[in-house]
Amino acid sequence: MLKGERLEFILHQVNIHNKVLSTDLSQKLGVSDDTVRRDLNELADTGKLLKVHGGAISKSFRNSFEHHEIYSLENKKIIAQKAASMIQDGMFVLTTGGTTIVELARSLPENLQATFITGSLQAAFEYVQHPNIEVIFIGDRISPTAQIAVGGEAIAKIKQFNADLCFLGINAIDVQHGLTDNDWEVAQIKRAMIGSSAKVVALAISEKMNTVQKIQVCELSCIKTLITELPPTDPLFEDYRKMEIEVF
């Protein structure tokens, strides 16, 4: 693979999964860790991603208040509008973080009366713009890469709730491996939210479908509904429907 192709591949992976690990990139590209490090440095120097310890994160994930930085924004808006239509007055709703969740917060009807529980600073800021929404912020240590509260205190607080809905902004989803992630602490938060919710809804742009990361969040059977930007009749979802996943 030529250098230009490597750089394009890396940037695409960062934009889809928000965060990439250098070791994973080395394996996928079949190059040395030093080569990946140089590639990441070059992409960071040109302002295309943010380099962090062990890998890189997407600029759109860090700058979710700036629409021009968000990858696949129009698709995420479609997902957000579908998700918002599921929320009814009086519900308690748990949400993770990420750009799709922020778009969900921006898509909520002005007259909606519900309670949202989140550890995402960006999502909480958007929720409080709605006059009839109560926001419960899950505090603890903020992950510098995921921009969400992580740690034992956050998990303990989440376990105190019995939410009606949980919206998970997911990293990767696959029939065999279920929901997977590349951040151990974020995976623990998602597991706690799944365990504290009556219904779990996964939100993902279709590019995340049939991809796998290193850390399993849960089996596919743990989620009830999958929302993407595609129509639910798309052939991509055939195996998921066989697993009795509602596609919306």
Short mmCIF file of C-alpha atoms in Angstrom, two decimals:
data_model
loop_
_atom_site.label_atom_id
_atom_site.label_comp_id
_atom_site.label_asym_id
_atom_site.label_seq_id
_atom_site.Cartn_x
_atom_site.Cartn_y
_atom_site.Cartn_z
CA MET A 1 0.00 0.00 0.00
CA LEU A 2 1.36 3.40 -1.01
CA LYS A 3 1.80 6.14 1.58
CA GLY A 4 -1.12 8.18 0.25
CA GLU A 5 -3.37 5.13 0.47
CA ARG A 6 -2.21 4.48 4.05
CA LEU A 7 -2.98 8.03 5.10
CA GLU A 8 -6.43 7.87 3.51
CA PHE A 9 -7.15 4.54 5.21
CA ILE A 10 -6.05 5.85 8.62
CA LEU A 11 -8.12 9.01 8.33
CA HIS A 12 -11.18 7.03 7.28
CA GLN A 13 -10.80 4.66 10.24
CA VAL A 14 -10.45 7.61 12.63
CA ASN A 15 -13.56 9.29 11.26
CA ILE A 16 -15.66 6.11 11.45
CA HIS A 17 -14.56 4.88 14.88
CA ASN A 18 -13.63 8.24 16.49
CA LYS A 19 -10.46 6.72 17.93
CA VAL A 20 -7.82 4.36 16.53
CA LEU A 21 -4.98 2.48 18.18
CA SER A 22 -1.53 2.45 16.63
CA THR A 23 -1.16 -1.29 17.20
CA ASP A 24 -4.42 -2.01 15.35
CA LEU A 25 -3.35 0.15 12.44
CA SER A 26 -0.01 -1.64 12.23
CA GLN A 27 -1.77 -4.99 11.98
CA LYS A 28 -4.37 -3.87 9.46
CA LEU A 29 -1.86 -2.08 7.24
CA GLY A 30 0.93 -4.64 7.61
CA VAL A 31 3.52 -2.00 8.45
CA SER A 32 5.74 -1.25 11.43
CA ASP A 33 4.73 0.75 14.49
CA ASP A 34 7.29 3.40 13.46
CA THR A 35 5.61 3.80 10.07
CA VAL A 36 2.21 4.24 11.69
CA ARG A 37 3.64 6.75 14.16
CA ARG A 38 5.10 8.82 11.31
CA ASP A 39 1.82 8.66 9.41
CA LEU A 40 -0.16 9.80 12.46
CA ASN A 41 2.30 12.63 13.06
CA GLU A 42 1.91 13.81 9.48
CA LEU A 43 -1.90 13.72 9.66
CA ALA A 44 -1.80 15.56 13.00
CA ASP A 45 0.61 18.19 11.65
CA THR A 46 -1.78 18.91 8.76
CA GLY A 47 -4.72 19.24 11.16
CA LYS A 48 -6.63 16.18 9.96
CA LEU A 49 -6.72 14.34 13.31
CA LEU A 50 -5.59 14.66 16.91
CA LYS A 51 -2.75 12.43 18.03
CA VAL A 52 -3.06 10.95 21.53
CA HIS A 53 -1.10 8.40 23.51
CA GLY A 54 -1.29 5.07 21.71
CA GLY A 55 -3.18 6.33 18.66
CA ALA A 56 -5.36 9.19 17.44
CA ILE A 57 -8.88 10.61 17.72
CA SER A 58 -11.14 12.36 15.24
CA LYS A 59 -11.31 16.14 15.21
CA SER A 60 -15.06 15.87 14.71
CA PHE A 61 -15.39 13.90 17.94
CA ARG A 62 -13.47 16.50 19.93
CA ASN A 63 -15.10 19.52 18.25
CA SER A 64 -18.72 18.33 18.25
CA PHE A 65 -19.98 21.93 18.65
CA GLU A 66 -18.55 22.79 15.23
CA HIS A 67 -20.75 21.32 12.51
CA HIS A 68 -18.17 21.70 9.76
CA GLU A 69 -15.83 19.31 11.63
CA ILE A 70 -18.36 16.46 12.06
CA TYR A 71 -17.90 13.41 9.87
CA SER A 72 -21.03 12.18 8.01
CA LEU A 73 -23.13 14.91 9.64
CA GLU A 74 -26.19 14.55 7.43
CA ASN A 75 -26.41 10.82 8.12
CA LYS A 76 -26.07 11.45 11.86
CA LYS A 77 -28.90 13.97 11.68
CA ILE A 78 -31.16 11.32 10.09
CA ILE A 79 -30.27 8.88 12.87
CA ALA A 80 -30.88 11.54 15.51
CA GLN A 81 -34.33 12.37 14.16
CA LYS A 82 -35.32 8.69 14.13
CA ALA A 83 -34.10 8.28 17.71
CA ALA A 84 -35.86 11.42 18.92
CA SER A 85 -39.19 10.07 17.63
CA MET A 86 -38.94 7.17 20.12
CA ILE A 87 -38.90 9.40 23.20
CA GLN A 88 -42.16 10.09 25.00
CA ASP A 89 -43.06 12.56 27.73
CA GLY A 90 -42.12 11.39 31.21
CA MET A 91 -39.39 9.00 30.11
CA PHE A 92 -36.02 8.60 31.81
CA VAL A 93 -33.37 8.32 29.11
CA LEU A 94 -29.72 7.28 29.50
CA THR A 95 -27.32 8.39 26.78
CA THR A 96 -23.62 7.97 26.12
CA GLY A 97 -21.53 10.56 24.31
CA GLY A 98 -20.31 11.21 20.78
CA THR A 99 -21.39 13.28 17.82
CA THR A 100 -24.53 11.26 17.01
CA ILE A 101 -25.78 11.63 20.59
CA VAL A 102 -25.15 15.39 20.41
CA GLU A 103 -27.22 15.53 17.22
CA LEU A 104 -29.96 13.59 19.04
CA ALA A 105 -29.96 16.24 21.77
CA ARG A 106 -30.28 18.96 19.14
CA SER A 107 -33.18 17.12 17.46
CA LEU A 108 -35.44 16.87 20.51
CA PRO A 109 -38.86 18.56 20.26
CA GLU A 110 -39.02 21.85 22.14
CA ASN A 111 -42.06 20.76 24.15
CA LEU A 112 -40.66 17.36 25.19
CA GLN A 113 -40.86 16.72 28.93
CA ALA A 114 -38.36 14.02 29.89
CA THR A 115 -35.32 13.33 32.05
CA PHE A 116 -31.93 12.71 30.42
CA ILE A 117 -29.03 11.13 32.26
CA THR A 118 -25.59 11.46 30.71
CA GLY A 119 -21.90 11.74 31.45
CA SER A 120 -21.18 13.64 28.23
CA LEU A 121 -20.38 17.33 28.64
CA GLN A 122 -21.42 18.16 25.08
CA ALA A 123 -24.71 16.25 25.28
CA ALA A 124 -25.58 17.77 28.67
CA PHE A 125 -25.01 21.26 27.26
CA GLU A 126 -27.47 20.55 24.43
CA TYR A 127 -30.07 18.97 26.72
CA VAL A 128 -30.23 22.02 28.97
CA GLN A 129 -31.16 24.19 25.98
CA HIS A 130 -34.60 22.54 26.10
CA PRO A 131 -36.77 24.26 28.73
CA ASN A 132 -38.83 21.20 29.72
CA ILE A 133 -36.01 18.68 29.98
CA GLU A 134 -34.43 17.74 33.28
CA VAL A 135 -30.76 16.83 33.03
CA ILE A 136 -28.93 14.58 35.47
CA PHE A 137 -25.18 14.70 34.90
CA ILE A 138 -23.15 11.63 35.83
CA GLY A 139 -19.96 13.05 37.25
CA ASP A 140 -16.55 11.43 37.70
CA ARG A 141 -13.24 11.63 35.87
CA ILE A 142 -13.70 12.85 32.29
CA SER A 143 -12.00 10.73 29.64
CA PRO A 144 -9.76 13.08 27.61
CA THR A 145 -10.38 11.13 24.41
CA ALA A 146 -14.04 10.08 24.73
CA GLN A 147 -15.19 13.32 26.45
CA ILE A 148 -17.44 11.34 28.81
CA ALA A 149 -17.39 10.60 32.55
CA VAL A 150 -15.71 7.28 33.31
CA GLY A 151 -14.71 5.39 36.44
CA GLY A 152 -16.21 3.58 39.40
CA GLU A 153 -18.22 6.51 40.73
CA ALA A 154 -19.90 7.07 37.36
CA ILE A 155 -20.74 3.37 37.08
CA ALA A 156 -22.18 3.31 40.61
CA LYS A 157 -24.43 6.30 39.83
CA ILE A 158 -25.67 4.77 36.59
CA LYS A 159 -26.65 1.59 38.45
CA GLN A 160 -29.01 3.63 40.63
CA PHE A 161 -31.33 4.28 37.68
CA ASN A 162 -34.01 2.21 36.00
CA ALA A 163 -34.25 4.07 32.70
CA ASP A 164 -36.95 3.60 30.08
CA LEU A 165 -34.50 3.98 27.19
CA CYS A 166 -30.78 3.88 26.65
CA PHE A 167 -29.27 5.38 23.51
CA LEU A 168 -25.78 4.07 22.83
CA GLY A 169 -23.50 5.86 20.42
CA ILE A 170 -21.53 2.84 19.29
CA ASN A 171 -18.07 2.29 17.83
CA ALA A 172 -18.60 -0.98 15.94
CA ILE A 173 -21.31 -3.62 15.55
CA ASP A 174 -21.21 -7.13 14.14
CA VAL A 175 -23.58 -10.11 14.29
CA GLN A 176 -20.96 -12.47 15.71
CA HIS A 177 -19.14 -10.11 18.09
CA GLY A 178 -22.00 -7.79 19.06
CA LEU A 179 -21.10 -4.25 20.12
CA THR A 180 -17.38 -3.59 20.43
CA ASP A 181 -15.21 -0.63 21.35
CA ASN A 182 -11.55 0.36 21.61
CA ASP A 183 -11.72 2.09 25.00
CA TRP A 184 -11.95 -0.12 28.09
CA GLU A 185 -13.34 2.54 30.42
CA VAL A 186 -16.00 3.68 27.96
CA ALA A 187 -17.01 0.05 27.43
CA GLN A 188 -17.63 -0.28 31.20
CA ILE A 189 -19.88 2.80 31.17
CA LYS A 190 -21.88 1.41 28.27
CA ARG A 191 -22.29 -1.93 30.03
CA ALA A 192 -23.61 -0.17 33.13
CA MET A 193 -26.10 1.79 31.05
CA ILE A 194 -27.30 -1.36 29.30
CA GLY A 195 -27.88 -3.02 32.66
CA SER A 196 -29.85 -0.03 33.95
CA SER A 197 -32.27 0.32 31.03
CA ALA A 198 -35.51 -1.37 30.00
CA LYS A 199 -34.75 -0.88 26.28
CA VAL A 200 -31.37 -0.38 24.63
CA VAL A 201 -31.08 1.37 21.26
CA ALA A 202 -27.81 1.40 19.30
CA LEU A 203 -27.11 4.41 17.05
CA ALA A 204 -24.58 3.99 14.25
CA ILE A 205 -23.83 5.27 10.78
CA SER A 206 -23.90 2.34 8.38
CA GLU A 207 -20.11 2.42 7.91
CA LYS A 208 -19.80 1.02 11.43
CA MET A 209 -21.89 -2.02 10.51
CA ASN A 210 -20.05 -5.33 10.34
CA THR A 211 -16.89 -3.91 11.90
CA VAL A 212 -15.13 -5.16 15.04
CA GLN A 213 -12.96 -3.50 17.70
CA LYS A 214 -10.87 -5.12 20.43
CA ILE A 215 -13.18 -4.81 23.45
CA GLN A 216 -16.66 -6.32 23.59
CA VAL A 217 -19.34 -4.14 25.13
CA CYS A 218 -22.15 -6.68 24.88
CA GLU A 219 -23.65 -9.45 22.81
CA LEU A 220 -26.00 -8.39 20.04
CA SER A 221 -28.91 -9.84 22.02
CA CYS A 222 -28.49 -7.07 24.62
CA ILE A 223 -29.84 -4.44 22.27
CA LYS A 224 -33.44 -4.18 21.15
CA THR A 225 -33.22 -1.65 18.34
CA LEU A 226 -30.61 -0.54 15.80
CA ILE A 227 -30.89 2.85 14.12
CA THR A 228 -28.83 3.90 11.10
CA GLU A 229 -29.37 6.40 8.30
CA LEU A 230 -30.45 3.61 5.92
CA PRO A 231 -34.03 2.42 5.39
CA PRO A 232 -34.79 -0.63 7.58
CA THR A 233 -35.44 -2.76 4.49
CA ASP A 234 -31.81 -2.44 3.33
CA PRO A 235 -30.22 -5.89 2.69
CA LEU A 236 -27.38 -4.93 5.04
CA PHE A 237 -29.69 -5.70 7.98
CA GLU A 238 -30.80 -9.17 6.94
CA ASP A 239 -28.60 -11.01 9.47
CA TYR A 240 -29.56 -8.59 12.22
CA ARG A 241 -33.26 -9.12 11.65
CA LYS A 242 -32.65 -12.86 11.90
CA MET A 243 -31.24 -12.14 15.39
CA GLU A 244 -34.59 -10.44 16.23
CA ILE A 245 -33.07 -6.96 16.26
CA GLU A 246 -35.58 -4.24 15.44
CA VAL A 247 -34.12 -2.05 12.69
CA PHE A 248 -35.39 1.50 12.51
#
